[in-house]
Tab-separated table of C-alpha atoms and ligand atoms in Angstrom:
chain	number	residue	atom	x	y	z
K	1	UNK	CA	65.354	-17.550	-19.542
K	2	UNK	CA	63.519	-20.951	-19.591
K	3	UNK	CA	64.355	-22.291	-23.051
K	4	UNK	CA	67.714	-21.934	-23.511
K	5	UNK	CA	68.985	-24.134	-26.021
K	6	UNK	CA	66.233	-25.118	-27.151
K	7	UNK	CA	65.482	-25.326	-30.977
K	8	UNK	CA	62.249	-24.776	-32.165
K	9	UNK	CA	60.791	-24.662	-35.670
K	10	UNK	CA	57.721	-22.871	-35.503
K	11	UNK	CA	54.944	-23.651	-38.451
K	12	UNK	CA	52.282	-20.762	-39.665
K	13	UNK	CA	49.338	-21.833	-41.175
K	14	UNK	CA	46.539	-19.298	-42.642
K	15	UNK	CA	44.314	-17.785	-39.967
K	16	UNK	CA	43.479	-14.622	-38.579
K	17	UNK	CA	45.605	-15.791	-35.399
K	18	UNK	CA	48.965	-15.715	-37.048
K	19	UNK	CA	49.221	-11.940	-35.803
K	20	UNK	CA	49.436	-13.762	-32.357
K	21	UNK	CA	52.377	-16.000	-33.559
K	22	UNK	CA	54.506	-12.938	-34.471
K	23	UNK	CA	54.478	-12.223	-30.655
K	24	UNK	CA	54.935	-16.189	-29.660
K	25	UNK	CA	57.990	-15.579	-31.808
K	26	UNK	CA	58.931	-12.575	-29.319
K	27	UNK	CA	58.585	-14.105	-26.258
K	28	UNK	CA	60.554	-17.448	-27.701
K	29	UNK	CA	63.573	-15.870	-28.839
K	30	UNK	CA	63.051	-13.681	-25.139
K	31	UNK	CA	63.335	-16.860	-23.228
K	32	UNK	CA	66.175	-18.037	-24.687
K	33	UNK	CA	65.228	-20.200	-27.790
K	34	UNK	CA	66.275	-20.475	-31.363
K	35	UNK	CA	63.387	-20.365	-33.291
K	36	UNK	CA	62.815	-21.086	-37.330
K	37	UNK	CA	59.988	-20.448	-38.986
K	38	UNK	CA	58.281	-21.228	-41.654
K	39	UNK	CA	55.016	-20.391	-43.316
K	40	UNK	CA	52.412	-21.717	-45.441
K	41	UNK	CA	51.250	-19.277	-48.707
K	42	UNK	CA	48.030	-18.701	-46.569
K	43	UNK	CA	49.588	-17.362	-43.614
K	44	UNK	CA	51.589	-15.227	-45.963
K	45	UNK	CA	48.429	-13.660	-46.957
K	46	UNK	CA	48.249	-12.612	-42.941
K	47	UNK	CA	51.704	-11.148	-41.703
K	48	UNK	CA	54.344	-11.381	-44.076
K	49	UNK	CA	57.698	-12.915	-43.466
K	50	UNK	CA	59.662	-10.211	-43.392
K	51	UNK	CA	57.745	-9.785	-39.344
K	52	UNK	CA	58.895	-13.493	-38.479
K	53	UNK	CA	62.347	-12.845	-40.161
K	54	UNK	CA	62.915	-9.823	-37.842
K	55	UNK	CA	61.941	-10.933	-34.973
K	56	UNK	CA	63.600	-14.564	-35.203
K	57	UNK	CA	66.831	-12.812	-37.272
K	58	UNK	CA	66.665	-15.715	-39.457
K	59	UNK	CA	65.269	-16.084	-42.875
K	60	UNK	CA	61.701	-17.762	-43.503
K	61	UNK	CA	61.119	-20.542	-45.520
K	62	UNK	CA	57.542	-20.863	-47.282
K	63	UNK	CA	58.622	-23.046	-50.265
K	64	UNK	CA	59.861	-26.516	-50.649
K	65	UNK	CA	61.967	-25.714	-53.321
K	66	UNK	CA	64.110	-22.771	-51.727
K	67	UNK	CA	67.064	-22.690	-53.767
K	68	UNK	CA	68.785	-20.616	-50.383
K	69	UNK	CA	69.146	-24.220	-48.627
K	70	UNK	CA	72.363	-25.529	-49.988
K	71	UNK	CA	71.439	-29.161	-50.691
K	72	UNK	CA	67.945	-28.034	-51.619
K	73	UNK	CA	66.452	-30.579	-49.171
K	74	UNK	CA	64.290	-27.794	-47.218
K	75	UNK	CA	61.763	-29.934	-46.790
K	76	UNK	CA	64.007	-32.022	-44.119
K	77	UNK	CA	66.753	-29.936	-42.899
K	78	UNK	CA	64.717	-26.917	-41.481
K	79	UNK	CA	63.602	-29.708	-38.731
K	80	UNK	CA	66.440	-32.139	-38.501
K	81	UNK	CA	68.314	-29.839	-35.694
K	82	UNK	CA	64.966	-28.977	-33.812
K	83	UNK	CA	63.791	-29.831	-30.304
K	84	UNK	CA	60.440	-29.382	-31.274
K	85	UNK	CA	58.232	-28.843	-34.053
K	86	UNK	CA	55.445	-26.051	-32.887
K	87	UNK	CA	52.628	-25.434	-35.727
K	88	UNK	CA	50.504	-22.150	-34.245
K	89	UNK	CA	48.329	-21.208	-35.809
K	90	UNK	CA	47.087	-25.023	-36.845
K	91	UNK	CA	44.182	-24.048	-39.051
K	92	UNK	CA	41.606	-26.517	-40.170
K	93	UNK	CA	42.806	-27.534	-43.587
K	94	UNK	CA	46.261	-27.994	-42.387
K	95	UNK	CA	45.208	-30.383	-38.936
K	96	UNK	CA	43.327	-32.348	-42.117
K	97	UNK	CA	46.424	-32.538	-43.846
K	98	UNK	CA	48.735	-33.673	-40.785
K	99	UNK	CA	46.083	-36.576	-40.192
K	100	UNK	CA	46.246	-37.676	-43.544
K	101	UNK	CA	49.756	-37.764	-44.034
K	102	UNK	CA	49.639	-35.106	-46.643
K	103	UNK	CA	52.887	-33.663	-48.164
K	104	UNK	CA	52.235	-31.161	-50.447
K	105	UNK	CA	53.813	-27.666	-49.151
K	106	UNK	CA	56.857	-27.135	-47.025
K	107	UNK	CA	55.411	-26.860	-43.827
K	108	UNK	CA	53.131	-30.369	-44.354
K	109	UNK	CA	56.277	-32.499	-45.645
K	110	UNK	CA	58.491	-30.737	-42.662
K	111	UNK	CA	55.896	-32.873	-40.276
K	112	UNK	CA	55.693	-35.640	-42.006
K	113	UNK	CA	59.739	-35.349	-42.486
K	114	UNK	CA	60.475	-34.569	-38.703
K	115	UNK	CA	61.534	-37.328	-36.023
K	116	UNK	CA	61.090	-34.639	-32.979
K	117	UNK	CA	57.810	-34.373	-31.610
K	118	UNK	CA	55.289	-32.266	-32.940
K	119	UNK	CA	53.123	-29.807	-30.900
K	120	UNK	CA	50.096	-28.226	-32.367
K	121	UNK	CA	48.024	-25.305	-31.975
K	122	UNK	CA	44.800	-25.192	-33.373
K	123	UNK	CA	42.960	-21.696	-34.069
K	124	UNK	CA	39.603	-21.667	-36.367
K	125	UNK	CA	36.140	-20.492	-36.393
K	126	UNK	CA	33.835	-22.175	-33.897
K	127	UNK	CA	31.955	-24.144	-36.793
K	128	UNK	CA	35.222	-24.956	-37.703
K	129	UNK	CA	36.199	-26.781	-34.444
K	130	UNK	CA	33.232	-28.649	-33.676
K	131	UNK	CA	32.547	-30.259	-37.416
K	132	UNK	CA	32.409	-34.118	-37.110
K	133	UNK	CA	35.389	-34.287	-39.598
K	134	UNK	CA	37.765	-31.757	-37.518
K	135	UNK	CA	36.831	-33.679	-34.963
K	136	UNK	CA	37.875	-37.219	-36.354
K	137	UNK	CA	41.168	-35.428	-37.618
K	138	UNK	CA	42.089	-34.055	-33.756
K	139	UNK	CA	41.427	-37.942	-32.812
K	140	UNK	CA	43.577	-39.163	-35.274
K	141	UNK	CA	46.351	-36.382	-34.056
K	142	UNK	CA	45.924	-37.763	-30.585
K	143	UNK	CA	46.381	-41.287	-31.485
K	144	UNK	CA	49.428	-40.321	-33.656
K	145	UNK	CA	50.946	-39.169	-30.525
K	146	UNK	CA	50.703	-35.203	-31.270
K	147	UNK	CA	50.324	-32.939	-28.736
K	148	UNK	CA	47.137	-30.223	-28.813
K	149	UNK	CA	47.761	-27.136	-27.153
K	150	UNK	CA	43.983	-26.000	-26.676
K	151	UNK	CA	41.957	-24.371	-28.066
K	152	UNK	CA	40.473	-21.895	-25.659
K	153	UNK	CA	37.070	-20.786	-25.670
K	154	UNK	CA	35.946	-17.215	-25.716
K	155	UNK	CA	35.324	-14.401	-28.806
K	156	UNK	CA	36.611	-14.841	-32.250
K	157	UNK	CA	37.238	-12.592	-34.956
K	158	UNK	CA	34.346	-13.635	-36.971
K	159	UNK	CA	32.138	-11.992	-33.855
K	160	UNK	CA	31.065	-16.000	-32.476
K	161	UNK	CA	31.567	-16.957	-29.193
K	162	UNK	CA	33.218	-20.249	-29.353
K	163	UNK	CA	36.088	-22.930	-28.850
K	164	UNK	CA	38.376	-22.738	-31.630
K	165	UNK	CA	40.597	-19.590	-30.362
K	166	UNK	CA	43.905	-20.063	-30.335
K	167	UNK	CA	45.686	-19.891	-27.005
K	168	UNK	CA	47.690	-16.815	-26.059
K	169	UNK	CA	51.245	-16.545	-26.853
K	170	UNK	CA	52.366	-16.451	-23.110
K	171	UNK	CA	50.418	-19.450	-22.507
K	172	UNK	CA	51.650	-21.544	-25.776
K	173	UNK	CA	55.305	-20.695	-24.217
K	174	UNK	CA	53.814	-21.978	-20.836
K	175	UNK	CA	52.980	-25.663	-22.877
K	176	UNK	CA	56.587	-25.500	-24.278
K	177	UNK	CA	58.448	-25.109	-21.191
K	178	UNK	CA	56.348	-27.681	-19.503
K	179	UNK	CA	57.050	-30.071	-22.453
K	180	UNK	CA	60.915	-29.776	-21.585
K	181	UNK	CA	60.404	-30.647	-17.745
K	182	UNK	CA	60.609	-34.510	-17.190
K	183	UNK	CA	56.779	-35.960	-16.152
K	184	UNK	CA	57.707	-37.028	-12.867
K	185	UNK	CA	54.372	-36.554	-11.518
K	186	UNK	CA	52.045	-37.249	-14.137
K	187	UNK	CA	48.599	-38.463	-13.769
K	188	UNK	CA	48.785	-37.462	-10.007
K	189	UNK	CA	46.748	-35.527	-8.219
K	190	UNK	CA	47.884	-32.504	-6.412
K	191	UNK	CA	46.153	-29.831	-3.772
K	192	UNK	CA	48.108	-26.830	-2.088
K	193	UNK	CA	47.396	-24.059	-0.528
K	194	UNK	CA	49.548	-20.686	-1.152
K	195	UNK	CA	49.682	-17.248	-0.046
K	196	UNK	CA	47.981	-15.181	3.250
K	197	UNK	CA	44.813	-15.124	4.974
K	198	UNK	CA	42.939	-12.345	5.848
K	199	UNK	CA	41.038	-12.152	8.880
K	200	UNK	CA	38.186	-9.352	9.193
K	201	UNK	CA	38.392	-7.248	12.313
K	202	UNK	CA	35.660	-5.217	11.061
K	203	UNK	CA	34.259	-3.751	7.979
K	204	UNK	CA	37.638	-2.280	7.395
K	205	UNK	CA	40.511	-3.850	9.300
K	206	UNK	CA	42.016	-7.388	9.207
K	207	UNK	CA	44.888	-9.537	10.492
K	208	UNK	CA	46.955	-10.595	7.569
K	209	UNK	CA	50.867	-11.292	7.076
K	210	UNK	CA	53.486	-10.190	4.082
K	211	UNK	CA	53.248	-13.861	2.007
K	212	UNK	CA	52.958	-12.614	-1.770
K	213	UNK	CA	52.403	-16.285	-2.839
K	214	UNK	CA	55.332	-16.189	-5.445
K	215	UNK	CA	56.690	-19.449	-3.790
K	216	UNK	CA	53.841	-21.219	-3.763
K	217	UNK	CA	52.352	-20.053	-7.233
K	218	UNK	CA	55.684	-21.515	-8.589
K	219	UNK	CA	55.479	-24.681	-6.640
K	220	UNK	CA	51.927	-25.266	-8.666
K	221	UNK	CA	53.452	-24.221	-11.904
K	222	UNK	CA	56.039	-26.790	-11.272
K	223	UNK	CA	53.539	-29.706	-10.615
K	224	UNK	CA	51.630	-28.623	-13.456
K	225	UNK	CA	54.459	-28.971	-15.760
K	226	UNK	CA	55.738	-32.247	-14.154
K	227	UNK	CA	52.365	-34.354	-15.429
K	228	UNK	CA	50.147	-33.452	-12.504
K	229	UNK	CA	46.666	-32.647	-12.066
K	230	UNK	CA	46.581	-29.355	-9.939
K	231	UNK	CA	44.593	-27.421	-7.652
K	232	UNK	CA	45.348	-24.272	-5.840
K	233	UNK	CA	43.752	-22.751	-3.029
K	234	UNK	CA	45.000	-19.108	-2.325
K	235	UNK	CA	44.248	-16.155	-0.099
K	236	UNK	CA	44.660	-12.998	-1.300
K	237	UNK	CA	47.469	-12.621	-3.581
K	238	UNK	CA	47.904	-10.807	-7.228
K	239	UNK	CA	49.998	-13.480	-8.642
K	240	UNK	CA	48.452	-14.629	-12.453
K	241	UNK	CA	47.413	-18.289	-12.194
K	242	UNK	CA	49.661	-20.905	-13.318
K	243	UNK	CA	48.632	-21.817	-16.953
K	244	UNK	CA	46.937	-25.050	-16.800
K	245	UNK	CA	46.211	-24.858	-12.691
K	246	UNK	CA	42.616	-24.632	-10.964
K	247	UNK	CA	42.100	-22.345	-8.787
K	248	UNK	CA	39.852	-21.470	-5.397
K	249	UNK	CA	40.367	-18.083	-4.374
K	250	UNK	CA	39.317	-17.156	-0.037
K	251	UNK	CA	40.054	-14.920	1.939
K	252	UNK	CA	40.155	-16.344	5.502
K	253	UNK	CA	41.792	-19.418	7.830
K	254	UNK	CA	38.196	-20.777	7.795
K	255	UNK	CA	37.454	-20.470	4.777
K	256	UNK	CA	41.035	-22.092	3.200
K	257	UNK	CA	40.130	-24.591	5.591
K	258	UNK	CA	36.601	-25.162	4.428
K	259	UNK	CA	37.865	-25.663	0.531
K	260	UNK	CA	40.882	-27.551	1.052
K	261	UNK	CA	38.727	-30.391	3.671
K	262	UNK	CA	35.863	-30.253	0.376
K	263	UNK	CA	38.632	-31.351	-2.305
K	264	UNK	CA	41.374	-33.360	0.049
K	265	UNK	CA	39.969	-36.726	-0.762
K	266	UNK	CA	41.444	-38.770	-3.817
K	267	UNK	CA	44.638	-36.161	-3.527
K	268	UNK	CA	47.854	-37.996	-3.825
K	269	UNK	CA	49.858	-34.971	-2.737
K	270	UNK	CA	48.713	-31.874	-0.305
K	271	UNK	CA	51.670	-28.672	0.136
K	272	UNK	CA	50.822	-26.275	2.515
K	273	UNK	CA	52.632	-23.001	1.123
K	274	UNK	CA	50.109	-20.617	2.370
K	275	UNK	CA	51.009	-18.426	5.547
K	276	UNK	CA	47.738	-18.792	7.379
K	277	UNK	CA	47.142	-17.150	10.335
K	278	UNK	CA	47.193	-18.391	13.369
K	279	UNK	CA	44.324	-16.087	15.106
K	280	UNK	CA	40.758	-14.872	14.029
K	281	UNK	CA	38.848	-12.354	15.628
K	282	UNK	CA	35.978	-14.076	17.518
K	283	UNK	CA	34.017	-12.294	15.756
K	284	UNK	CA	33.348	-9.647	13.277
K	285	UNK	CA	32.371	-6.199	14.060
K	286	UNK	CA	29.483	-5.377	12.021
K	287	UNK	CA	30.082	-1.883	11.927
K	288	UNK	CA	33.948	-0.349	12.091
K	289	UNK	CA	35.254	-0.577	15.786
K	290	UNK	CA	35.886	2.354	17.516
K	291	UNK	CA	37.750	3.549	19.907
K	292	UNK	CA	36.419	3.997	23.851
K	293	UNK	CA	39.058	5.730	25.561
K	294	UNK	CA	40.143	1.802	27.407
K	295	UNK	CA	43.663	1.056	26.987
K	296	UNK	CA	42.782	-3.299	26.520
K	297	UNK	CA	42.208	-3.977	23.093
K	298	UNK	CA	38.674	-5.010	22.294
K	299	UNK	CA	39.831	-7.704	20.199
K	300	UNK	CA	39.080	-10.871	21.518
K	301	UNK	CA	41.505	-13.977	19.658
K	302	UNK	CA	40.734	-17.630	18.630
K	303	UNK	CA	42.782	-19.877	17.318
K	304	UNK	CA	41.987	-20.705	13.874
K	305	UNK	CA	42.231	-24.447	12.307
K	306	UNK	CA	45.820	-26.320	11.469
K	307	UNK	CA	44.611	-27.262	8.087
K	308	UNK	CA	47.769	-29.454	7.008
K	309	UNK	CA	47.322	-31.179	10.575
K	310	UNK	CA	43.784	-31.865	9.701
K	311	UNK	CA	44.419	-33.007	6.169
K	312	UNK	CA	47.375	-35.488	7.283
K	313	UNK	CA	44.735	-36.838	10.091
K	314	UNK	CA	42.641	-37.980	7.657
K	315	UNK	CA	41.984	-41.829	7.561
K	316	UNK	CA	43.909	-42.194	4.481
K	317	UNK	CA	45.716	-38.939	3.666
K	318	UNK	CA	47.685	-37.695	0.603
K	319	UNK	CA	51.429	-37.386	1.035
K	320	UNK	CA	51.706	-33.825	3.145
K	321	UNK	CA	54.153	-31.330	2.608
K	322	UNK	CA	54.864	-28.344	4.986
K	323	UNK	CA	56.163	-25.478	5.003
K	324	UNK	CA	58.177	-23.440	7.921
K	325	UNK	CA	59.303	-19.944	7.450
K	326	UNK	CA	60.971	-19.386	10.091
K	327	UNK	CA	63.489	-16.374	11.327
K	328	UNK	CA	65.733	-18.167	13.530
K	329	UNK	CA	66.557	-21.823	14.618
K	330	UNK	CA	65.250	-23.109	11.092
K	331	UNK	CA	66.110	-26.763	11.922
K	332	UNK	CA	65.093	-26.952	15.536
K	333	UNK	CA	61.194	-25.440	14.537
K	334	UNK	CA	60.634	-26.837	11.230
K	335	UNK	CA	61.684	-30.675	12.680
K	336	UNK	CA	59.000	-29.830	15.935
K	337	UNK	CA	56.486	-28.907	13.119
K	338	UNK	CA	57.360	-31.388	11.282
K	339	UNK	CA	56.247	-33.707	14.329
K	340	UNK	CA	53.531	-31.930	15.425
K	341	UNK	CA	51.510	-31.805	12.406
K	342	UNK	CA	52.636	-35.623	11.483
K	343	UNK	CA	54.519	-34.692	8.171
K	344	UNK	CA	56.726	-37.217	5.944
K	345	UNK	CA	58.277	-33.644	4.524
K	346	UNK	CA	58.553	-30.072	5.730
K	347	UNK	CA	60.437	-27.576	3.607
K	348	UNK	CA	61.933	-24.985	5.834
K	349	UNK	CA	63.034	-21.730	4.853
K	350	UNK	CA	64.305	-18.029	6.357
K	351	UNK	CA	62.340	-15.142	5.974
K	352	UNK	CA	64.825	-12.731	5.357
K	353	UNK	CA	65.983	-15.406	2.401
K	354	UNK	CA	62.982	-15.136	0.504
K	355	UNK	CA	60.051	-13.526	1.565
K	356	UNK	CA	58.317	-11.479	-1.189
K	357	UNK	CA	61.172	-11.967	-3.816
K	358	UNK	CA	61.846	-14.116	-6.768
K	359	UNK	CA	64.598	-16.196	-5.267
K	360	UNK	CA	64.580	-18.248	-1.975
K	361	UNK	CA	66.838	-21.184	0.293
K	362	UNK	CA	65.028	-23.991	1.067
K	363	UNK	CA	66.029	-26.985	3.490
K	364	UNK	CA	64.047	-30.267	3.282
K	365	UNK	CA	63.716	-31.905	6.598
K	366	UNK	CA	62.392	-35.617	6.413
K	367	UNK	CA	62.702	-38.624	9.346
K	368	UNK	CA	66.537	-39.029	7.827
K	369	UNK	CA	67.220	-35.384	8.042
K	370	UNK	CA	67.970	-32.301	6.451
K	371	UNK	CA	68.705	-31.836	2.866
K	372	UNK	CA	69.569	-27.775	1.048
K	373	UNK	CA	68.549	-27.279	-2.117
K	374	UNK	CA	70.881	-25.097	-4.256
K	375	UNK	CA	69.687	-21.512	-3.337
K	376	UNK	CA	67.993	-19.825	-6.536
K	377	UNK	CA	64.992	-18.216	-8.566
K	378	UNK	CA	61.645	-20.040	-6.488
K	379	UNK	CA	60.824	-21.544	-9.927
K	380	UNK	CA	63.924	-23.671	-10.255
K	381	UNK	CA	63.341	-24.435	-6.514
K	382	UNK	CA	60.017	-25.562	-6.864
K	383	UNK	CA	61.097	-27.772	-9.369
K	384	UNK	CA	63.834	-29.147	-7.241
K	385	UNK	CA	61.245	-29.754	-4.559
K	386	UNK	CA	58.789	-31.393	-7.219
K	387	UNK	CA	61.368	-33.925	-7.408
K	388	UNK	CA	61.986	-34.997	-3.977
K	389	UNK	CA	58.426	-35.301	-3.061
K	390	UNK	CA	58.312	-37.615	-6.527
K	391	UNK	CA	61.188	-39.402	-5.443
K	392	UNK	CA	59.763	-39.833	-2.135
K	393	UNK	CA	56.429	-40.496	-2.590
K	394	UNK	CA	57.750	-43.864	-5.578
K	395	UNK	CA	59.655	-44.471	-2.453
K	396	UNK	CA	56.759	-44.796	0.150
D	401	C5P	O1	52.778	-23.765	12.370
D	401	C5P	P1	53.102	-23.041	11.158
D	401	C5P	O2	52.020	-22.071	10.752
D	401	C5P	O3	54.420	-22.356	11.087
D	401	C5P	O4	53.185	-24.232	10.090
D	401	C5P	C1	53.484	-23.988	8.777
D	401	C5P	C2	52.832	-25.017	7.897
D	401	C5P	O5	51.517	-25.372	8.314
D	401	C5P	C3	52.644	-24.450	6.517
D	401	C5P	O6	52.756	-25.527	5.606
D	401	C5P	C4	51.242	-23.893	6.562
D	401	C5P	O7	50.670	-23.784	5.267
D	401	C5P	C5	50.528	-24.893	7.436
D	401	C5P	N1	49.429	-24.338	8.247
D	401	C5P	C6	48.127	-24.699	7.980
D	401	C5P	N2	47.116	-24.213	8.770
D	401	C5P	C7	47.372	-23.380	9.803
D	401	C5P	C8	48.701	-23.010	10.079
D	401	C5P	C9	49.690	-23.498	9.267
D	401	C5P	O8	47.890	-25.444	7.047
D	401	C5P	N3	46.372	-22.930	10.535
């Protein structure tokens, strides 16, 4: 549960998308949150609030002068205890209204009323989106300090293919548990690699390893949410990509090593999570290998590329981060890595601690030495690490 505690009054405006908010209302109250919501007459005309009272289990407020709040000040009490004031779906008209300083339903005089920040997401027709004057209006939300959560691109319920979509409800819950996590990193760049590599034997076979990328998914997701700018280079892995992270997808040591070289310069930060392998075949079999009665293998090895050595040899490198998963002597290896591959920071862990699960231990080991981080979910760890690399890196 990510947003426990947290207060949010949720605004529906009129648009075909405020099915999706009954769900965002779901996954809220599933994480944690308190939510209150209230609705414009439009988006009455779409789900009614009986849905958002049942799944919140608190009653809706559409009017400003609901007689049920006691000092009849609606208008200002349904936000004065919030954390945050989430409008989805945002439709045209109402984005108008908030950059005009309207005031003329509940929902409009609860923004205008609020002193917690305001987080919108927009959700209209295509035409909608890109008209000069919707435009102007999103500007004017910027520069008033309001946060825009999308819109995506992709079909709409008219039958266009557009921008104007409303983002998904898992991602809009992504946006609000990133707005809780402090900005330590923002406006930085970061560029890590996560998961295994695969290396072809022959049509068929490969050399790969048991990393499921779950620890270095949730490293990006925790960048991502501190401010930074984030890319993600992964082998093959069936994790869903962070909400808000780029991502490269290869399958081999060589090729990892190819992608990450391309987009290491202007990095501030580089975090090797991936478990790359060590060996390649020489080469590839073209058709599937088989077997001649000789008891010597007829695979021939080659070392494949260190690819945080090479990035931390560049002339003026990002600040690298390691990783060592180790299965014994976790200090002794991880500080000889640490060395070797000429790392500020390696974050050393146990295999049978983590590997393949949701929850991990992980050891920092700098020039000063070692430092555990509170065992737990790889999320919450991830953060923790996000904030000793930001720590160190103000510090370098
Ligand atoms: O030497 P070892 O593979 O244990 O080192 C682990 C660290 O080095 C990890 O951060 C891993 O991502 C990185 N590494 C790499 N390229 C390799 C081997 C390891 O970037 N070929």
């Amino acid at each position: 549960m990510e947003l426990t505690g947290k207060r949010i009054a949720l605004g529906v405006t009129g648009g075909i998308a405020a099915y999706k908010a009954a769900e965002l209302v779901r996954l809220l109250i599933k994480q944690g949150a308190a939510v209150q919501v209230a609705m414009t007459e439009a988006a009455t005309r779409f789900v009614t609030p009986v849905t958002f009272q049942a799944l919140s289990g608190k009653p809706v407020f559409t009017d400003q002068w609901d007689a049920r709040v006691a000092n009849n000040m609606a208008h200002i009490d349904l936000t004065r205890a919030a954390d945050v004031l989430l409008i989805a779906p945002a439709s045209a008209d109402f984005i108008a209204k908030l950059a005009n300083g309207l005031a003329n339903d509940l929902l409009s005089t609860l923004a205008l009323a609020r002193d917690c920040p305001l987080l919108v997401a927009p959700a209209m027709n295509r035409q909608m989106w890109e008209n000069a004057a919707t435009q102007r209006n999103i500007a004017t939300l910027r520069g008033d300090g309001i946060t825009l959560l999308g819109p995506a691109s992709g079909e709409q319920a008219c039958g266009e293919t557009g921008i104007g979509r409303m983002l998904e409800a898992e991602e809009i819950v992504s946006e609000l548990i990133a707005h809780f996590q402090p900005k330590l990193l923002a406006g930085k760049k970061v560029l890590l690699t996560a998961g295994p590599t695969f290396e072809a034997i022959d049509p068929v076979r490969g050399i790969t390893n048991l990393s499921s990328g779950k620890m270095g998914f949730a490293v990006a997701r925790a960048a991502q949410e501190a401010g930074a700018v984030v890319t993600l280079v992964c082998g093959p892995v069936s994790q869903p990509t962070p909400h808000g992270v780029t991502r490269f997808n290869v399958t081999s040591a060589l090729e990892m090593h190819a992608e990450v070289m391309r987009r290491a310069a202007g990095q501030d930060i580089f975090i090797g999570v991936a478990a790359v392998a060590d060996y390649r075949p020489r080469a590839v079999a073209e058709n599937k290998i088989k077997k001649d009665g000789r008891a010597a293998s007829p695979i021939e090895l080659v070392q494949n590329p260190d690819i945080l050595a090479d990035v931390a040899a560049l002339p003026a490198p990002p600040f690298c981060v390691g990783f060592a998963a180790e299965s014994r002597n976790l200090a002794e290896y991880a500080q000889g890595k640490r060395a070797a591959k000429k790392l500020p920071l390696i974050v050393g862990n146990l295999i049978q601690d983590g590997f393949g699960g949701d929850e991990n231990t992980l050891v920092l080991f700098d020039a000063s030495g070692e430092t555990a981080l509170p065992p737990g979910q790889k999320i919450d760890l991830a953060r923790a690490l996000v904030q000793q690399i930001a720590l160190r890196l103000a510090g370098r």
